[in-house]
Coordinates of C-alpha atoms in Angstrom, one line a residue:
X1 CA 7.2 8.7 -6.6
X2 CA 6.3 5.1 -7.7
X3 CA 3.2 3.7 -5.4
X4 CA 3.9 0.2 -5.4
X5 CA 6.9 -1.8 -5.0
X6 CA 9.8 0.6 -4.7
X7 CA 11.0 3.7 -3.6
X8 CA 11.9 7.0 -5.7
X9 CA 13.1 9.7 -3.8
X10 CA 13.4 13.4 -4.4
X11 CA 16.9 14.6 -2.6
X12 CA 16.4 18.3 -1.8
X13 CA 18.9 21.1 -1.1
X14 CA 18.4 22.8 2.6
X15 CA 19.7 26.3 2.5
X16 CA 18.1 26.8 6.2
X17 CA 19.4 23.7 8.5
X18 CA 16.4 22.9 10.8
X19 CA 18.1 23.7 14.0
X20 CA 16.6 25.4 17.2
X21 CA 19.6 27.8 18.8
X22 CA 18.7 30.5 20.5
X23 CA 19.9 34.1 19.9
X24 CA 21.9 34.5 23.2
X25 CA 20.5 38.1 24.3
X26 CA 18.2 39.5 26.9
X27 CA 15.6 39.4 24.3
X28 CA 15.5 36.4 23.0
X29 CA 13.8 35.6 19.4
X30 CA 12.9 31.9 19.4
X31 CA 13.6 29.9 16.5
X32 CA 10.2 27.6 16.2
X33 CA 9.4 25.2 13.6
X34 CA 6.5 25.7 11.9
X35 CA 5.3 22.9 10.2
X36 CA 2.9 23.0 7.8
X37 CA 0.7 25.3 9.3
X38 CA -0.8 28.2 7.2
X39 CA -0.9 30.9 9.6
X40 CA 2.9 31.8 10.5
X41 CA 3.5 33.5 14.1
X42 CA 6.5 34.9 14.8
X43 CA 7.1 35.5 18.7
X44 CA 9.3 37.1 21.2
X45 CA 10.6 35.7 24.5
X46 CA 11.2 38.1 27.2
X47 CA 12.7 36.2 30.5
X48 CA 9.9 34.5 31.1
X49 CA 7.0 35.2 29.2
X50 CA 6.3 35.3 25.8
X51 CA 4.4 38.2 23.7
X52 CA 3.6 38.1 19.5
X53 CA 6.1 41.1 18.3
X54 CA 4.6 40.6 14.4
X55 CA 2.3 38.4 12.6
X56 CA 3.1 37.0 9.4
X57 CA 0.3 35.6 7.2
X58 CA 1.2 34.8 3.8
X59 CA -1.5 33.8 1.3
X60 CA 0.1 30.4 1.0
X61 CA 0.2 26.7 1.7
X62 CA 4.0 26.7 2.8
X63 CA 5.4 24.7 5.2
X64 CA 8.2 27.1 7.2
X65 CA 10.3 24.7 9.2
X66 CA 12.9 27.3 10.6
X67 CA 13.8 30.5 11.6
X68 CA 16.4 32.9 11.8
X69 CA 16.3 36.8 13.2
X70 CA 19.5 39.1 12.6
X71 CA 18.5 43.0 13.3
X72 CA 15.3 43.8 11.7
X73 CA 15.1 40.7 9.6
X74 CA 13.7 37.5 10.2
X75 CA 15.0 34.6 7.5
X76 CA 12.2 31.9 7.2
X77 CA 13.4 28.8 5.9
X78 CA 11.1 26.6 3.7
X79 CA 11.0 23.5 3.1
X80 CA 10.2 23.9 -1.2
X81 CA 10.6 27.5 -1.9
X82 CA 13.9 28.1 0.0
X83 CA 14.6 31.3 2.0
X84 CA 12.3 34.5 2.4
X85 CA 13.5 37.2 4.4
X86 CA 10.7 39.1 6.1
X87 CA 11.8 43.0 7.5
X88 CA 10.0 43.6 10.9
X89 CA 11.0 47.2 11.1
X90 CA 7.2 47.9 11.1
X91 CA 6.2 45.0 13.1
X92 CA 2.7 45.8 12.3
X93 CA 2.8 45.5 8.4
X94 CA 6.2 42.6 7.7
X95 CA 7.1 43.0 4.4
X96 CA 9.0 40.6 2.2
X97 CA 12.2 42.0 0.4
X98 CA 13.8 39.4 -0.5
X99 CA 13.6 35.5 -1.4
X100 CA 15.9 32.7 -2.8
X101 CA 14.5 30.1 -4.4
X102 CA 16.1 26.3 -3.7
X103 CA 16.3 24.0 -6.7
X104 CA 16.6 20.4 -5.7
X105 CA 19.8 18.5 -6.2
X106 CA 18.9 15.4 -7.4
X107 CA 16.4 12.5 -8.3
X108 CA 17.2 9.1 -6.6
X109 CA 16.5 5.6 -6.3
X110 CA 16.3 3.8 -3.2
X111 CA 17.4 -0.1 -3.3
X112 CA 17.9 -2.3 -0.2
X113 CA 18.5 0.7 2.0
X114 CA 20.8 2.4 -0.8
X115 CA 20.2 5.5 -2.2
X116 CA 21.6 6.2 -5.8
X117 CA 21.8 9.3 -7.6
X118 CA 19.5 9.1 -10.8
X119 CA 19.6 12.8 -12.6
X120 CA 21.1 16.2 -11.2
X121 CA 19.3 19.0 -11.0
X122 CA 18.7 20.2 -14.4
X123 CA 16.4 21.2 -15.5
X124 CA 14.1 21.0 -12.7
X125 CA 12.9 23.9 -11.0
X126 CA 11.0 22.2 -8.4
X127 CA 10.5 18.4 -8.2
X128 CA 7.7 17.1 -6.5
X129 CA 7.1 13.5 -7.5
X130 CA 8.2 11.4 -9.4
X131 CA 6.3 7.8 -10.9
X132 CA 7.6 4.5 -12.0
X133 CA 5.6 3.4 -14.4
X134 CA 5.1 -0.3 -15.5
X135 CA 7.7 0.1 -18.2
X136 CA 10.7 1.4 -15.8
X137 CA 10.2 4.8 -17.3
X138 CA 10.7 7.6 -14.7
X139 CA 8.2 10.8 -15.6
X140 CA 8.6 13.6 -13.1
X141 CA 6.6 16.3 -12.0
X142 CA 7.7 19.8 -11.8
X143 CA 6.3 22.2 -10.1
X144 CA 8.2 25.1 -11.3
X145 CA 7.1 28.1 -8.6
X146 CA 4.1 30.4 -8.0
X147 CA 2.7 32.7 -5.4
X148 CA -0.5 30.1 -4.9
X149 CA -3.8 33.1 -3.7
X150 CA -1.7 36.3 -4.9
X151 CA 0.9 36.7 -2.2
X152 CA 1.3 40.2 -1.4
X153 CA 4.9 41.5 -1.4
X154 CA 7.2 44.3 -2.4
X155 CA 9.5 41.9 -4.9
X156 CA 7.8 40.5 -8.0
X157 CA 6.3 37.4 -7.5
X158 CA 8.3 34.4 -9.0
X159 CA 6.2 32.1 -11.2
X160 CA 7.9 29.8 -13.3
X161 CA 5.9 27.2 -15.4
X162 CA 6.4 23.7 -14.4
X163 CA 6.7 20.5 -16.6
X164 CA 6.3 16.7 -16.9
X165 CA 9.4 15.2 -17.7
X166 CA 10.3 11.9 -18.9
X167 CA 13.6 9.9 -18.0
X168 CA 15.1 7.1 -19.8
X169 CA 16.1 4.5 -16.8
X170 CA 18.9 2.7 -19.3
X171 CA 20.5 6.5 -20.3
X172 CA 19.0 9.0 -17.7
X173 CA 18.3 10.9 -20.0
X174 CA 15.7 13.6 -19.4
X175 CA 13.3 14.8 -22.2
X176 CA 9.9 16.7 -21.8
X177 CA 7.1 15.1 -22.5
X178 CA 4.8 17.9 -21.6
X179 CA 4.7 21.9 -20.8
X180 CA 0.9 22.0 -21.1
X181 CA 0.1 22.0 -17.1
X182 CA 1.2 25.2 -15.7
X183 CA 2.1 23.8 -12.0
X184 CA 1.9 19.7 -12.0
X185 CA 1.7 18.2 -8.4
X186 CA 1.2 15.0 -7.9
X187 CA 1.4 11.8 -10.0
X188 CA 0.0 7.9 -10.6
X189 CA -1.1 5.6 -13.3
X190 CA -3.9 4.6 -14.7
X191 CA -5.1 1.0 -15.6
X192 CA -4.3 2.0 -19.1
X193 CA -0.8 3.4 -18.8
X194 CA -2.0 7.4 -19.1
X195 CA -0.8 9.1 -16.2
X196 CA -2.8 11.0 -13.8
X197 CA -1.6 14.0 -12.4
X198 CA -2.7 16.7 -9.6
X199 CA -2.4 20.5 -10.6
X200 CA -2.5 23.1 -8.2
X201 CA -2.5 27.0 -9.7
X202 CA -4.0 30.1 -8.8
X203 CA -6.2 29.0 -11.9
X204 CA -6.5 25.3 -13.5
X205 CA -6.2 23.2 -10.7
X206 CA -7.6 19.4 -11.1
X207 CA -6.8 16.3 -12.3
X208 CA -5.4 15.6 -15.6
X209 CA -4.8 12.8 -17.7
X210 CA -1.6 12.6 -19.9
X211 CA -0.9 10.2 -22.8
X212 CA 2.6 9.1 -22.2
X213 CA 3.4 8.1 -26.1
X214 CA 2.0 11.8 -27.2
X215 CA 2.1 14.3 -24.0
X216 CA -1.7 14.9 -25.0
X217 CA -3.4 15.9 -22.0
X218 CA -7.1 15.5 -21.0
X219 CA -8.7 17.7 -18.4
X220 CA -11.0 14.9 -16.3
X221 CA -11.8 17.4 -13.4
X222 CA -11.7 20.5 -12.9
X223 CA -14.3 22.2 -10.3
X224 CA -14.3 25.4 -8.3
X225 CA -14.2 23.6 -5.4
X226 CA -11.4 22.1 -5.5
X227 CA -8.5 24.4 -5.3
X228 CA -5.6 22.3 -3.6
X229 CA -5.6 19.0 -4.7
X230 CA -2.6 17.2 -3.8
X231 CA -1.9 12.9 -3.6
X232 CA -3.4 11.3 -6.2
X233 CA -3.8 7.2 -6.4
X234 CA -5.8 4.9 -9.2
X235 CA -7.2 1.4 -8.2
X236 CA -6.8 -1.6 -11.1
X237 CA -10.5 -1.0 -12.3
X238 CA -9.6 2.7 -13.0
X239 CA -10.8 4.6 -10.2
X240 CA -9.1 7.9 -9.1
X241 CA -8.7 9.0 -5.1
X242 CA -8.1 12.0 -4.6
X243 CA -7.0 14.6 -1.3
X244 CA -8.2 17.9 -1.2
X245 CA -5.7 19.4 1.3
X246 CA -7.0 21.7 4.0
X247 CA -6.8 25.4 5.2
X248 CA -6.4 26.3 8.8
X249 CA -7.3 30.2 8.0
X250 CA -10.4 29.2 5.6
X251 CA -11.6 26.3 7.8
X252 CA -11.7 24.2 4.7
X253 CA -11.2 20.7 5.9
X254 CA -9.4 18.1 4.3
X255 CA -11.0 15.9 2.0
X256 CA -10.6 12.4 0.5
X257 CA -12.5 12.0 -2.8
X258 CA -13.6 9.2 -5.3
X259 CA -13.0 10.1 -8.7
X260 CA -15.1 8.4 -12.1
X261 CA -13.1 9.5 -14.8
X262 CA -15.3 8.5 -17.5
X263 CA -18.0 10.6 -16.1
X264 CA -16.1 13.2 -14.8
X265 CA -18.2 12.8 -11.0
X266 CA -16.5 13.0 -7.9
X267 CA -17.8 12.0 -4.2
X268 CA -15.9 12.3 -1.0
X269 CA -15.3 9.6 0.8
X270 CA -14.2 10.8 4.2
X271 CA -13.5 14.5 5.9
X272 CA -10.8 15.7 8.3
X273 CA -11.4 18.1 11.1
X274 CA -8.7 20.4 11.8
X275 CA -10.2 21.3 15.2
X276 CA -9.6 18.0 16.7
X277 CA -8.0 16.2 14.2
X278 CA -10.0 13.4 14.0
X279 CA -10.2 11.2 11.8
X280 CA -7.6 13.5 10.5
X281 CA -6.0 17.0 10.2
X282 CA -4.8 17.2 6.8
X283 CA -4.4 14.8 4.3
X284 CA -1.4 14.7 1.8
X285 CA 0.2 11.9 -0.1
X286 CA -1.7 8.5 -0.4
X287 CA -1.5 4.9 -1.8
X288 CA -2.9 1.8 -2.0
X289 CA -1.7 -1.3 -0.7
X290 CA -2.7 -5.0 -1.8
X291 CA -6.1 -5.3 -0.2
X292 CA -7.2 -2.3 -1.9
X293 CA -7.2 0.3 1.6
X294 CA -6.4 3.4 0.8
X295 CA -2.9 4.5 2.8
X296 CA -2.8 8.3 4.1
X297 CA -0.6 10.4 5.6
X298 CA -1.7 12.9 7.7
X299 CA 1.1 15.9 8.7
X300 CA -0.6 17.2 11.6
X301 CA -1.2 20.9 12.2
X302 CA 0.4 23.2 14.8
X303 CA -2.3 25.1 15.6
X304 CA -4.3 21.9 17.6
X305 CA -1.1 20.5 18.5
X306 CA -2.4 17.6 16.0
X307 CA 0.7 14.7 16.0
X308 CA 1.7 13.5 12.7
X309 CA 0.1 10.0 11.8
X310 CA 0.1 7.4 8.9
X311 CA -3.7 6.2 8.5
X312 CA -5.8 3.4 6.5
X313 CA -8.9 4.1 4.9
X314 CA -11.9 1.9 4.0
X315 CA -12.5 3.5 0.1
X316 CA -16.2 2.2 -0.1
X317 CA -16.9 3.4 3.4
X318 CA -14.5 6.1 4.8
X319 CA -13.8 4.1 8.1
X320 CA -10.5 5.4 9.3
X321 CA -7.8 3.9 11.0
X322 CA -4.7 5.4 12.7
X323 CA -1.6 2.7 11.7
X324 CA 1.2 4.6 13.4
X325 CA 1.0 7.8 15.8
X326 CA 5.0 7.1 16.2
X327 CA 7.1 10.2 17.6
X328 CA 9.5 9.3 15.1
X329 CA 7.4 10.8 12.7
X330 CA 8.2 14.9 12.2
X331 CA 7.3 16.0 8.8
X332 CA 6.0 12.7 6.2
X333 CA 5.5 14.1 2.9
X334 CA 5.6 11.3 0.6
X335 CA 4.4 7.4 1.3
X336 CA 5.0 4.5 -0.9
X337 CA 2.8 0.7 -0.2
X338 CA 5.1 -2.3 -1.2
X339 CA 3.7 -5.1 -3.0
X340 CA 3.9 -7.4 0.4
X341 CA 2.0 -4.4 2.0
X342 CA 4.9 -2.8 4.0
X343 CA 4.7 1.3 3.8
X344 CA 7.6 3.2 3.2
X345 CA 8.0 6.9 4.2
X346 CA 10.0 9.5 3.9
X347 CA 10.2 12.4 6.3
X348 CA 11.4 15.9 5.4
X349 CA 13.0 16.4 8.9
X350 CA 13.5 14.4 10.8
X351 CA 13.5 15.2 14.4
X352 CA 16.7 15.0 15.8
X353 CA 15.6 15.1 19.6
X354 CA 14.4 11.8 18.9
X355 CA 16.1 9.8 16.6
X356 CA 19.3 12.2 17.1
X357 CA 19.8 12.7 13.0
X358 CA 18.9 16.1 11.9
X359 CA 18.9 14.8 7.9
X360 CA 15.4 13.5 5.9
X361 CA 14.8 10.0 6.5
X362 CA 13.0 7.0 4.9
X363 CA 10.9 4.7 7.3
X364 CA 9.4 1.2 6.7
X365 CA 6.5 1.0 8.7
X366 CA 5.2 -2.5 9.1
X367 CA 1.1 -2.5 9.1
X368 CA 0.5 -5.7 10.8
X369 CA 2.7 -5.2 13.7
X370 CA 3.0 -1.1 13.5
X371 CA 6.6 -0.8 13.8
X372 CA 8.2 1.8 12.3
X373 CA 12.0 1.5 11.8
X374 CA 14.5 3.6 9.6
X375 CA 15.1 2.2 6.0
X376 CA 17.5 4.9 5.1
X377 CA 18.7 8.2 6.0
X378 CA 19.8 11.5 3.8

């Protein structure tokens, strides 16, 4: 996704609609969106009180937004990896038998509130960001899919390499321009047109430099404790931010970080708290917009109850600053900072109780005034 001054979207296929139906029984399962949170709970409502029937605790980062029991299955719908189906015959040990992975469709260009197809889905596996680059050259990265901390299950675990790809804005046309980075995440540019990327991988995650003329890459970080990082952003002078995304089961608290790639040191900048959210939960995707503040989206986190919330950060200082708290907001992923400083979002689901659209959605959130108003919808 291109950081400053427009919009690239990846369109992705939802096998699992985010709807919240009940099963019409005496025992009722409830369908409950569970977004991002780490720790999965599946529970039971019986007339009027609730009890946990099974606990489900992957060895993942997913994000499960919905939910779907038929006999002694439960079908949990993700938002990246697609469908798992979890047996509950043994409520105390779930099992996963089954799992189908969902490509995306499409990458996309939004214009003036138009959204226009760029390149189907091949070859990608798993799309998740996508860079403009000076140029007009479009280099994507693809995640391809893992098991991130060894998920146990009784299928073999799916891992697919990922890839940077590089597309051709006059043709489309898709070539690779590297396979060396197992998992890519996250991606931006460098003063000197290299592009930095985000890995994240049971082993070799950091931050990486590529050479877009070669597809030579250049390790610039790569520490022990940093095992999920995830947005990535570079100032003009060359410095790299950073988010080190949290763990609810760990306690491992987000963390913003200052980058030197010439000397390879990193600092933090600020810290979340996933207790009470404050500054921040979790951090994801970030950006900078023309003053040089550092733009952050913070999901949120069921556990706490923690309300998604689009924040500006001071990157000399840390001082944090909530922009928009909006109920609109359900599940940002991605951000984008215009070059007249107007923030554009897109959210994975949005909720439907509120803006009465169940399909993703792109806002434009203005930072002077706050408001937050739909660009464009799915």
């Amino acid at each position: 996704m291109l950081k400053t001054a427009c919009i690239t979207i990846i369109s992705l296929l939802f096998l699992v609609p985010n709807t919240f139906a009940h099963e019409e029984h005496e025992n009722k399962l409830e369908q409950m969106p569970l977004n991002y949170v780490p720790q999965q709970v599946i529970e039971e409502t019986y007339r009027k009180s609730t009890e946990r029937i099974a606990h489900y605790r992957p060895d993942t980062r997913e994000s499960f937004t919905d939910l779907y029991p038929k006999d002694q299955y439960v079908y949990l719908g993700n938002s990246y990896d697609g469908i798992r189906i979890i047996d509950l015959s043994n409520p105390a040990s779930p099992q996963e038998v089954g799992i189908f992975p969902k490509p995306a469709t499409s990458i996309s260009s939004l214009s003036n509130g138009t959204i226009q197809n760029l390149v189907s889905q091949n070859p990608f596996l798993l799309p998740t960001d996508v860079l403009q680059t000076n140029n007009g050259t479009y280099y994507v990265a693809d995640y391809g899919y893992t098991r991130i901390g060894g998920f146990k299950q009784t299928l073999s675990s799916i891992d697919k390499t990922g890839a940077i790809y590089q597309v051709d804005p006059q043709t489309n046309t898709i070539t690779t321009l590297t396979q060396t980075l197992t998992h890519p995440f996250d991606l931006a540019q460098a003063p000197n047109g290299n592009i930095i990327v985000t890995q994240v991988a049971n082993s070799g995650s950091g931050i990486f430099s590529i050479n877009p003329q070669t597809g030579t890459v250049t390790p610039l970080l790569q520490d022990a404790s940093i095992t999920f990082p995830y947005g990535v952003t570079v100032s003009p002078t060359g410095t790299i931010f950073f988010t080190q995304i949290g763990d609810y089961r760990t306690k491992k608290e987000s963390v913003l970080y200052k980058l030197d790639p010439n000397a390879g040191t990193f600092t933090p900048i600020a810290f979340g708290n996933l207790s009470t959210a404050e500054p921040f939960a979790l951090l994801t995707d970030i950006a900078l917009d023309p003053n040089g503040n550092i733009i952050a989206i913070d999901p949120g986190i069921y556990p706490t109850n923690a309300k998604p919330k689009i924040l500006k950060i001071d990157p000399n200082t840390g001082l944090t600053q909530t922009i928009s708290s909006s109920n609109k907001l359900h599940t940002p992923t991605r951000l984008a900072v215009h070059q007249n400083g107007d923030i554009y979002i897109s959210d994975l689901h949005a909720d439907p109780n509120t803006l009465g659209i169940t399909t993703g959605t792109i806002f434009k959130l203005d930072p002077q005034s706050t408001t937050l108003t739909i660009h464009a919808t799915g």
